[in-house]
Amino acid sequence: MLGASHTGRVVRRLVGKAAIVLVCDGIADRPVQDYKFKTPLEVANTPHISRLTKAGSVGIVDPIRPGVRPGSDVAHFALLGYDPYQYYTGRGSLEAEGAGITLKPGDVAFRCNFATVDENMKVLDRRAGRIRTGTSRLAKVLNKMQLEAATGVKVQFHETVEHRAVLVFSGEGISRMVSDVDPHSTGVRILKSKPLDTTEEAARTAQGLNEFVRRSFELLKGHPVNIKRAKKGKKPANIILPRGPGTLPSITPLPELYNVKAACIAAVAMVRGICKIAGMSLIDVKGATGGLNTDFLAKARAAIEASRQNDLVFVHVKACDVASHDGDFKMKVKIIEKIDEMVGLIIDKVGLSTNYFSVTCDHCTPVNVRDHTSDPVPLAIAGPDVPSSRISKFTENNAAAGNIGRIPASSLIPTLMDYLGKAEKFGF
Amino acid sequence: MLGASHTGRVVRRLVGKAAIVLVCDGIADRPVQDYKFKTPLEVANTPHISRLTKAGSVGIVDPIRPGVRPGSDVAHFALLGYDPYQYYTGRGSLEAEGAGITLKPGDVAFRCNFATVDENMKVLDRRAGRIRTGTSRLAKVLNKMQLEAATGVKVQFHETVEHRAVLVFSGEGISRMVSDVDPHSTGVRILKSKPLDTTEEAARTAQGLNEFVRRSFELLKGHPVNIKRAKKGKKPANIILPRGPGTLPSITPLPELYNVKAACIAAVAMVRGICKIAGMSLIDVKGATGGLNTDFLAKARAAIEASRQNDLVFVHVKACDVASHDGDFKMKVKIIEKIDEMVGLIIDKVGLSTNYFSVTCDHCTPVNVRDHTSDPVPLAIAGPDVPSSRISKFTENNAAAGNIGRIPASSLIPTLMDYLGKAEKFGF
């Protein structure tokens, strides 16, 4: 298409093109002695991702900045182009949005577990025996709780998947600056939430949270669901343990920033939440689990389909990170090879001559560390007009020699938007 | 060791490991025509530093940001992980702390020289004939000065090494925003300190400083020490020339930021001052002079010893910078080869399989420029899990092709803290 720019000159506009971003959670690693100092990406057979690196540009990406260890939430903020130092307002709100709960500005959302405590409030099981049924009946009694008169906060409680739930506080004068009640381990007493700053709002919220937790025990301990569980020898879901408070971040959604349609294919609630807040439509894929057993090819097919209706398709695959947290090198290699199949399918269907395809990672999760590290992660971008790096394999060290150099994660979406002809000029 | 992260989850912690950072002041250079367009690092024989580059990661570092010429103080702020644009509050305070003077928040410290002026306040010698004795007797009369009634500032004067001294102003309503009295050259009159902003505090401090200098001449010109010097044909130390005002920077010390023990091995007062403010213990090494004649191997042995008791050991070697300011290419090569011996000794003793070792530079000091330039400087990091660059020699150009890419100096300590398992996650 030819169009007139604001200067009146006729410029080429790229049309009918989409960009697919495949985020392989935790795919980057460090050299592992037991595997001849190779990384899983170096050991895995990845002919299709290699098609991307040979055809396209390659580089390394700082999830946040060099030396800063990223949480998954913060890393995804950056990957979507938002500076987490400016926009990140806690995790609970992202989980809530991802679970389909719509927050209002000012609401404070907490991630929660149904858990088991003894009479002394000592945690016996943070997941209440991985309870799967009856949580909606338990939620019902919690939602009848009237905290407003006592503490000024309104309570909404939403059970989500298995032992997980979201607690939303709303009302005037509340704050996310409060500490967790969940002690994050068993055999210890639950914590008292404390205000993390000196505001009245934080004090009120901490008080409300402690009161909510206290009453949750009163309401749940004798609940018929738990009496039935006890009879079956199961642990009771006799308390709610909130953690990770968050408010809705005030970001300008991608469709508004770039005049694009964007879609997200992800199973992990937090990723879905961020993408939703960023203005993406959420596509559900049957068989996408967020685990090792996810249906990789179903996700690939969904991405291909979505690329026909959207300018930007964000695909998140969690499995590599799961294998990494388990310290399982061989499983990680296997997952990488499944991801490679996904990439092959997508490239074959959407093509690199009319569409953009980018593969990267939210953060490094070395199998030897079993947690996120700050290492830069590899990035490949292929598609029309993209300079070729001629790099033959997508690995951490090869990427460091790539033609992109080292960029922050928050630059990926702007770069793709520019390739799509969707980026506004800064200045004239 | 297993430890609980702030989220409470059990994570692997690397233990028994320390990181040693060797900062070779001014080691980086530019190609020199007389030496076949090679740099001193390219000419020097450095087999031991090469062991680091082959085993570990290599890259280039911007002392501040590209194109910004760093002072030594500002460069060290950044190297310790503190953004100088945010935290730097002048040099005098760093000199003071390095000289063993403990400042209070709000105190303004000036670097000073005992100098020689004529009756017209024209500077004859900025170092008073490099005076070595009698300065404590001169300081005594200066400390009797009562400026408080006249100008509102309290005076403490500390002689340090040779012709050097530190002047500390304390009291309510003073400021570091005043210009130097020291004209930084001879044959010209001393300067009148002027306020650098429109605050009352700056006006009061400038007035106090001018009054201090005026009275220093009155008190010193006829002092017995100077009369004796005159008899011996030596230049009198008849005035104090203050420069470089500074206040204590408000930074969070490294031990508090990362829960580590950190030590500094440096002879230069300013470097010691920054390290002290950053919460490091200062280790004195016999024979460490901050000059060309320093005992390199004694410093290496001190670093090895310190690495057993500390998580982070910061070693500063000034000699390369001295050779560079002298424009002495051959001497610089010689010094580099002595530093290489240091590195060999340290690697042999502490090992790279359990400890981290990093070599870098605070700023480039080209022998042809004889002053600091903004060029990026080489960096090597070796130790457990660190990806190998396979770069065979530590040079400016090789480093630019390294697997670290180009990072700011302030990212070095965070990166090492992540390797040590001491970095907190940002987000969840």
PDB file of N, CA, C and O in Angstrom, chain A residues 221-271:
ATOM      1  N   LYS A 221     -13.574 -23.389  59.664  1.00  0.00           N
ATOM      2  CA  LYS A 221     -13.119 -24.570  60.417  1.00  0.00           C
ATOM      3  C   LYS A 221     -14.225 -25.605  60.625  1.00  0.00           C
ATOM      4  O   LYS A 221     -13.976 -26.803  60.550  1.00  0.00           O
ATOM      5  N   GLY A 222     -15.492 -25.128  60.840  1.00  0.00           N
ATOM      6  CA  GLY A 222     -16.574 -26.086  61.063  1.00  0.00           C
ATOM      7  C   GLY A 222     -17.477 -26.258  59.852  1.00  0.00           C
ATOM      8  O   GLY A 222     -18.576 -26.812  59.969  1.00  0.00           O
ATOM      9  N   HIS A 223     -17.044 -25.770  58.710  1.00  0.00           N
ATOM     10  CA  HIS A 223     -17.886 -25.806  57.506  1.00  0.00           C
ATOM     11  C   HIS A 223     -18.110 -27.254  57.056  1.00  0.00           C
ATOM     12  O   HIS A 223     -17.189 -28.071  57.111  1.00  0.00           O
ATOM     13  N   PRO A 224     -19.338 -27.564  56.605  1.00  0.00           N
ATOM     14  CA  PRO A 224     -19.646 -28.934  56.168  1.00  0.00           C
ATOM     15  C   PRO A 224     -18.630 -29.511  55.174  1.00  0.00           C
ATOM     16  O   PRO A 224     -18.313 -30.704  55.248  1.00  0.00           O
ATOM     17  N   VAL A 225     -18.131 -28.680  54.281  1.00  0.00           N
ATOM     18  CA  VAL A 225     -17.120 -29.169  53.312  1.00  0.00           C
ATOM     19  C   VAL A 225     -15.913 -29.742  54.052  1.00  0.00           C
ATOM     20  O   VAL A 225     -15.396 -30.807  53.706  1.00  0.00           O
ATOM     21  N   ASN A 226     -15.496 -29.054  55.105  1.00  0.00           N
ATOM     22  CA  ASN A 226     -14.320 -29.501  55.854  1.00  0.00           C
ATOM     23  C   ASN A 226     -14.614 -30.697  56.760  1.00  0.00           C
ATOM     24  O   ASN A 226     -13.744 -31.554  56.960  1.00  0.00           O
ATOM     25  N   ILE A 227     -15.842 -30.726  57.281  1.00  0.00           N
ATOM     26  CA  ILE A 227     -16.223 -31.889  58.099  1.00  0.00           C
ATOM     27  C   ILE A 227     -16.202 -33.153  57.244  1.00  0.00           C
ATOM     28  O   ILE A 227     -15.683 -34.205  57.650  1.00  0.00           O
ATOM     29  N   LYS A 228     -16.686 -33.006  56.006  1.00  0.00           N
ATOM     30  CA  LYS A 228     -16.685 -34.139  55.067  1.00  0.00           C
ATOM     31  C   LYS A 228     -15.250 -34.542  54.705  1.00  0.00           C
ATOM     32  O   LYS A 228     -14.918 -35.723  54.639  1.00  0.00           O
ATOM     33  N   ARG A 229     -14.391 -33.522  54.504  1.00  0.00           N
ATOM     34  CA  ARG A 229     -12.978 -33.804  54.177  1.00  0.00           C
ATOM     35  C   ARG A 229     -12.317 -34.572  55.327  1.00  0.00           C
ATOM     36  O   ARG A 229     -11.570 -35.521  55.104  1.00  0.00           O
ATOM     37  N   ALA A 230     -12.614 -34.121  56.558  1.00  0.00           N
ATOM     38  CA  ALA A 230     -12.016 -34.764  57.732  1.00  0.00           C
ATOM     39  C   ALA A 230     -12.403 -36.245  57.784  1.00  0.00           C
ATOM     40  O   ALA A 230     -11.566 -37.115  58.074  1.00  0.00           O
ATOM     41  N   LYS A 231     -13.665 -36.510  57.483  1.00  0.00           N
ATOM     42  CA  LYS A 231     -14.137 -37.899  57.504  1.00  0.00           C
ATOM     43  C   LYS A 231     -13.383 -38.767  56.518  1.00  0.00           C
ATOM     44  O   LYS A 231     -13.160 -39.954  56.740  1.00  0.00           O
ATOM     45  N   LYS A 232     -13.006 -38.157  55.398  1.00  0.00           N
ATOM     46  CA  LYS A 232     -12.272 -38.901  54.362  1.00  0.00           C
ATOM     47  C   LYS A 232     -10.756 -38.895  54.613  1.00  0.00           C
ATOM     48  O   LYS A 232      -9.981 -39.311  53.750  1.00  0.00           O
ATOM     49  N   GLY A 233     -10.365 -38.336  55.765  1.00  0.00           N
ATOM     50  CA  GLY A 233      -8.930 -38.281  56.081  1.00  0.00           C
ATOM     51  C   GLY A 233      -8.189 -37.193  55.315  1.00  0.00           C
ATOM     52  O   GLY A 233      -6.965 -37.194  55.230  1.00  0.00           O
ATOM     53  N   LYS A 234      -8.948 -36.245  54.765  1.00  0.00           N
ATOM     54  CA  LYS A 234      -8.314 -35.154  54.015  1.00  0.00           C
ATOM     55  C   LYS A 234      -8.094 -33.936  54.912  1.00  0.00           C
ATOM     56  O   LYS A 234      -8.850 -33.705  55.872  1.00  0.00           O
ATOM     57  N   LYS A 235      -7.117 -33.134  54.564  1.00  0.00           N
ATOM     58  CA  LYS A 235      -6.851 -31.931  55.356  1.00  0.00           C
ATOM     59  C   LYS A 235      -7.931 -30.881  55.105  1.00  0.00           C
ATOM     60  O   LYS A 235      -8.326 -30.664  53.955  1.00  0.00           O
ATOM     61  N   PRO A 236      -8.387 -30.209  56.150  1.00  0.00           N
ATOM     62  CA  PRO A 236      -9.411 -29.190  55.968  1.00  0.00           C
ATOM     63  C   PRO A 236      -8.843 -27.906  55.352  1.00  0.00           C
ATOM     64  O   PRO A 236      -7.690 -27.557  55.618  1.00  0.00           O
ATOM     65  N   ALA A 237      -9.675 -27.260  54.527  1.00  0.00           N
ATOM     66  CA  ALA A 237      -9.315 -25.929  54.000  1.00  0.00           C
ATOM     67  C   ALA A 237      -9.870 -24.922  54.984  1.00  0.00           C
ATOM     68  O   ALA A 237     -10.908 -24.302  54.750  1.00  0.00           O
ATOM     69  N   ASN A 238      -9.182 -24.777  56.129  1.00  0.00           N
ATOM     70  CA  ASN A 238      -9.778 -24.035  57.236  1.00  0.00           C
ATOM     71  C   ASN A 238      -9.277 -22.601  57.411  1.00  0.00           C
ATOM     72  O   ASN A 238      -9.595 -21.935  58.400  1.00  0.00           O
ATOM     73  N   ILE A 239      -8.496 -22.136  56.450  1.00  0.00           N
ATOM     74  CA  ILE A 239      -8.059 -20.729  56.526  1.00  0.00           C
ATOM     75  C   ILE A 239      -7.695 -20.249  55.124  1.00  0.00           C
ATOM     76  O   ILE A 239      -7.389 -21.056  54.240  1.00  0.00           O
ATOM     77  N   ILE A 240      -7.720 -18.906  54.955  1.00  0.00           N
ATOM     78  CA  ILE A 240      -7.270 -18.295  53.699  1.00  0.00           C
ATOM     79  C   ILE A 240      -5.964 -17.552  53.988  1.00  0.00           C
ATOM     80  O   ILE A 240      -5.904 -16.772  54.941  1.00  0.00           O
ATOM     81  N   LEU A 241      -4.956 -17.823  53.190  1.00  0.00           N
ATOM     82  CA  LEU A 241      -3.656 -17.156  53.372  1.00  0.00           C
ATOM     83  C   LEU A 241      -3.370 -16.215  52.199  1.00  0.00           C
ATOM     84  O   LEU A 241      -2.978 -16.658  51.126  1.00  0.00           O
ATOM     85  N   PRO A 242      -3.570 -14.923  52.396  1.00  0.00           N
ATOM     86  CA  PRO A 242      -3.319 -13.959  51.320  1.00  0.00           C
ATOM     87  C   PRO A 242      -1.836 -13.561  51.232  1.00  0.00           C
ATOM     88  O   PRO A 242      -1.122 -13.560  52.231  1.00  0.00           O
ATOM     89  N   ARG A 243      -1.445 -13.229  50.004  1.00  0.00           N
ATOM     90  CA  ARG A 243      -0.081 -12.760  49.748  1.00  0.00           C
ATOM     91  C   ARG A 243      -0.080 -11.879  48.486  1.00  0.00           C
ATOM     92  O   ARG A 243      -1.066 -11.847  47.752  1.00  0.00           O
ATOM     93  N   GLY A 244       1.033 -11.193  48.236  1.00  0.00           N
ATOM     94  CA  GLY A 244       1.257 -10.471  46.971  1.00  0.00           C
ATOM     95  C   GLY A 244       0.186  -9.468  46.582  1.00  0.00           C
ATOM     96  O   GLY A 244      -0.349  -9.522  45.477  1.00  0.00           O
ATOM     97  N   PRO A 245      -0.116  -8.478  47.460  1.00  0.00           N
ATOM     98  CA  PRO A 245      -1.129  -7.490  47.108  1.00  0.00           C
ATOM     99  C   PRO A 245      -0.741  -6.681  45.870  1.00  0.00           C
ATOM    100  O   PRO A 245       0.445  -6.430  45.643  1.00  0.00           O
ATOM    101  N   GLY A 246      -1.741  -6.307  45.096  1.00  0.00           N
ATOM    102  CA  GLY A 246      -1.468  -5.495  43.909  1.00  0.00           C
ATOM    103  C   GLY A 246      -2.669  -4.673  43.521  1.00  0.00           C
ATOM    104  O   GLY A 246      -3.813  -5.019  43.831  1.00  0.00           O
ATOM    105  N   THR A 247      -2.387  -3.542  42.877  1.00  0.00           N
ATOM    106  CA  THR A 247      -3.460  -2.719  42.309  1.00  0.00           C
ATOM    107  C   THR A 247      -3.306  -2.712  40.799  1.00  0.00           C
ATOM    108  O   THR A 247      -2.251  -3.090  40.267  1.00  0.00           O
ATOM    109  N   LEU A 248      -4.345  -2.291  40.128  1.00  0.00           N
ATOM    110  CA  LEU A 248      -4.329  -2.216  38.672  1.00  0.00           C
ATOM    111  C   LEU A 248      -3.254  -1.221  38.226  1.00  0.00           C
ATOM    112  O   LEU A 248      -3.274  -0.064  38.643  1.00  0.00           O
ATOM    113  N   PRO A 249      -2.286  -1.633  37.406  1.00  0.00           N
ATOM    114  CA  PRO A 249      -1.287  -0.656  36.950  1.00  0.00           C
ATOM    115  C   PRO A 249      -1.909   0.315  35.945  1.00  0.00           C
ATOM    116  O   PRO A 249      -2.765  -0.089  35.156  1.00  0.00           O
ATOM    117  N   SER A 250      -1.491   1.557  36.004  1.00  0.00           N
ATOM    118  CA  SER A 250      -2.071   2.500  35.028  1.00  0.00           C
ATOM    119  C   SER A 250      -1.162   2.635  33.821  1.00  0.00           C
ATOM    120  O   SER A 250      -0.320   3.514  33.750  1.00  0.00           O
ATOM    121  N   ILE A 251      -1.374   1.712  32.890  1.00  0.00           N
ATOM    122  CA  ILE A 251      -0.590   1.727  31.652  1.00  0.00           C
ATOM    123  C   ILE A 251      -1.530   2.019  30.485  1.00  0.00           C
ATOM    124  O   ILE A 251      -2.722   1.753  30.559  1.00  0.00           O
ATOM    125  N   THR A 252      -0.953   2.587  29.436  1.00  0.00           N
ATOM    126  CA  THR A 252      -1.738   2.773  28.213  1.00  0.00           C
ATOM    127  C   THR A 252      -1.709   1.455  27.450  1.00  0.00           C
ATOM    128  O   THR A 252      -0.636   0.943  27.140  1.00  0.00           O
ATOM    129  N   PRO A 253      -2.879   0.868  27.149  1.00  0.00           N
ATOM    130  CA  PRO A 253      -2.874  -0.436  26.483  1.00  0.00           C
ATOM    131  C   PRO A 253      -2.238  -0.360  25.084  1.00  0.00           C
ATOM    132  O   PRO A 253      -2.261   0.689  24.431  1.00  0.00           O
ATOM    133  N   LEU A 254      -1.686  -1.484  24.643  1.00  0.00           N
ATOM    134  CA  LEU A 254      -0.997  -1.536  23.348  1.00  0.00           C
ATOM    135  C   LEU A 254      -1.886  -1.086  22.187  1.00  0.00           C
ATOM    136  O   LEU A 254      -1.405  -0.360  21.308  1.00  0.00           O
ATOM    137  N   PRO A 255      -3.158  -1.501  22.124  1.00  0.00           N
ATOM    138  CA  PRO A 255      -3.986  -1.071  20.992  1.00  0.00           C
ATOM    139  C   PRO A 255      -4.070   0.446  20.892  1.00  0.00           C
ATOM    140  O   PRO A 255      -4.100   0.994  19.791  1.00  0.00           O
ATOM    141  N   GLU A 256      -4.074   1.107  22.042  1.00  0.00           N
ATOM    142  CA  GLU A 256      -4.156   2.558  22.053  1.00  0.00           C
ATOM    143  C   GLU A 256      -2.802   3.181  21.718  1.00  0.00           C
ATOM    144  O   GLU A 256      -2.714   4.176  21.000  1.00  0.00           O
ATOM    145  N   LEU A 257      -1.731   2.552  22.218  1.00  0.00           N
ATOM    146  CA  LEU A 257      -0.387   3.078  21.965  1.00  0.00           C
ATOM    147  C   LEU A 257      -0.013   2.993  20.494  1.00  0.00           C
ATOM    148  O   LEU A 257       0.670   3.871  19.969  1.00  0.00           O
ATOM    149  N   TYR A 258      -0.417   1.872  19.846  1.00  0.00           N
ATOM    150  CA  TYR A 258       0.086   1.609  18.487  1.00  0.00           C
ATOM    151  C   TYR A 258      -1.013   1.465  17.436  1.00  0.00           C
ATOM    152  O   TYR A 258      -0.701   1.166  16.291  1.00  0.00           O
ATOM    153  N   ASN A 259      -2.262   1.593  17.859  1.00  0.00           N
ATOM    154  CA  ASN A 259      -3.365   1.364  16.926  1.00  0.00           C
ATOM    155  C   ASN A 259      -3.272  -0.032  16.294  1.00  0.00           C
ATOM    156  O   ASN A 259      -3.229  -0.191  15.073  1.00  0.00           O
ATOM    157  N   VAL A 260      -3.203  -1.027  17.162  1.00  0.00           N
ATOM    158  CA  VAL A 260      -3.113  -2.419  16.706  1.00  0.00           C
ATOM    159  C   VAL A 260      -4.145  -3.274  17.426  1.00  0.00           C
ATOM    160  O   VAL A 260      -4.697  -2.874  18.455  1.00  0.00           O
ATOM    161  N   LYS A 261      -4.379  -4.455  16.855  1.00  0.00           N
ATOM    162  CA  LYS A 261      -5.129  -5.492  17.562  1.00  0.00           C
ATOM    163  C   LYS A 261      -4.109  -6.488  18.082  1.00  0.00           C
ATOM    164  O   LYS A 261      -3.211  -6.908  17.340  1.00  0.00           O
ATOM    165  N   ALA A 262      -4.244  -6.860  19.320  1.00  0.00           N
ATOM    166  CA  ALA A 262      -3.261  -7.772  19.905  1.00  0.00           C
ATOM    167  C   ALA A 262      -3.959  -8.889  20.663  1.00  0.00           C
ATOM    168  O   ALA A 262      -5.014  -8.682  21.261  1.00  0.00           O
ATOM    169  N   ALA A 263      -3.377 -10.081  20.594  1.00  0.00           N
ATOM    170  CA  ALA A 263      -3.957 -11.240  21.270  1.00  0.00           C
ATOM    171  C   ALA A 263      -2.900 -11.972  22.076  1.00  0.00           C
ATOM    172  O   ALA A 263      -1.714 -11.936  21.739  1.00  0.00           O
ATOM    173  N   CYS A 264      -3.344 -12.628  23.125  1.00  0.00           N
ATOM    174  CA  CYS A 264      -2.446 -13.365  24.005  1.00  0.00           C
ATOM    175  C   CYS A 264      -2.862 -14.830  24.057  1.00  0.00           C
ATOM    176  O   CYS A 264      -4.042 -15.145  24.229  1.00  0.00           O
ATOM    177  N   ILE A 265      -1.885 -15.711  23.912  1.00  0.00           N
ATOM    178  CA  ILE A 265      -2.125 -17.143  24.071  1.00  0.00           C
ATOM    179  C   ILE A 265      -1.248 -17.611  25.220  1.00  0.00           C
ATOM    180  O   ILE A 265      -0.022 -17.716  25.083  1.00  0.00           O
ATOM    181  N   ALA A 266      -1.854 -17.800  26.370  1.00  0.00           N
ATOM    182  CA  ALA A 266      -1.103 -18.171  27.570  1.00  0.00           C
ATOM    183  C   ALA A 266      -2.021 -18.904  28.514  1.00  0.00           C
ATOM    184  O   ALA A 266      -3.223 -18.623  28.557  1.00  0.00           O
ATOM    185  N   ALA A 267      -1.464 -19.828  29.280  1.00  0.00           N
ATOM    186  CA  ALA A 267      -2.261 -20.555  30.254  1.00  0.00           C
ATOM    187  C   ALA A 267      -2.068 -19.993  31.658  1.00  0.00           C
ATOM    188  O   ALA A 267      -2.961 -20.085  32.499  1.00  0.00           O
ATOM    189  N   VAL A 268      -0.913 -19.396  31.902  1.00  0.00           N
ATOM    190  CA  VAL A 268      -0.596 -18.903  33.247  1.00  0.00           C
ATOM    191  C   VAL A 268      -1.420 -17.645  33.546  1.00  0.00           C
ATOM    192  O   VAL A 268      -1.382 -16.673  32.785  1.00  0.00           O
ATOM    193  N   ALA A 269      -2.141 -17.664  34.668  1.00  0.00           N
ATOM    194  CA  ALA A 269      -3.084 -16.589  34.986  1.00  0.00           C
ATOM    195  C   ALA A 269      -2.395 -15.228  35.037  1.00  0.00           C
ATOM    196  O   ALA A 269      -2.919 -14.242  34.507  1.00  0.00           O
ATOM    197  N   MET A 270      -1.215 -15.173  35.623  1.00  0.00           N
ATOM    198  CA  MET A 270      -0.528 -13.896  35.767  1.00  0.00           C
ATOM    199  C   MET A 270      -0.193 -13.303  34.399  1.00  0.00           C
ATOM    200  O   MET A 270      -0.362 -12.106  34.165  1.00  0.00           O
ATOM    201  N   VAL A 271       0.273 -14.145  33.480  1.00  0.00           N
ATOM    202  CA  VAL A 271       0.609 -13.662  32.135  1.00  0.00           C
ATOM    203  C   VAL A 271      -0.665 -13.188  31.430  1.00  0.00           C
ATOM    204  O   VAL A 271      -0.680 -12.128  30.790  1.00  0.00           O
TER     205      VAL A 271
END
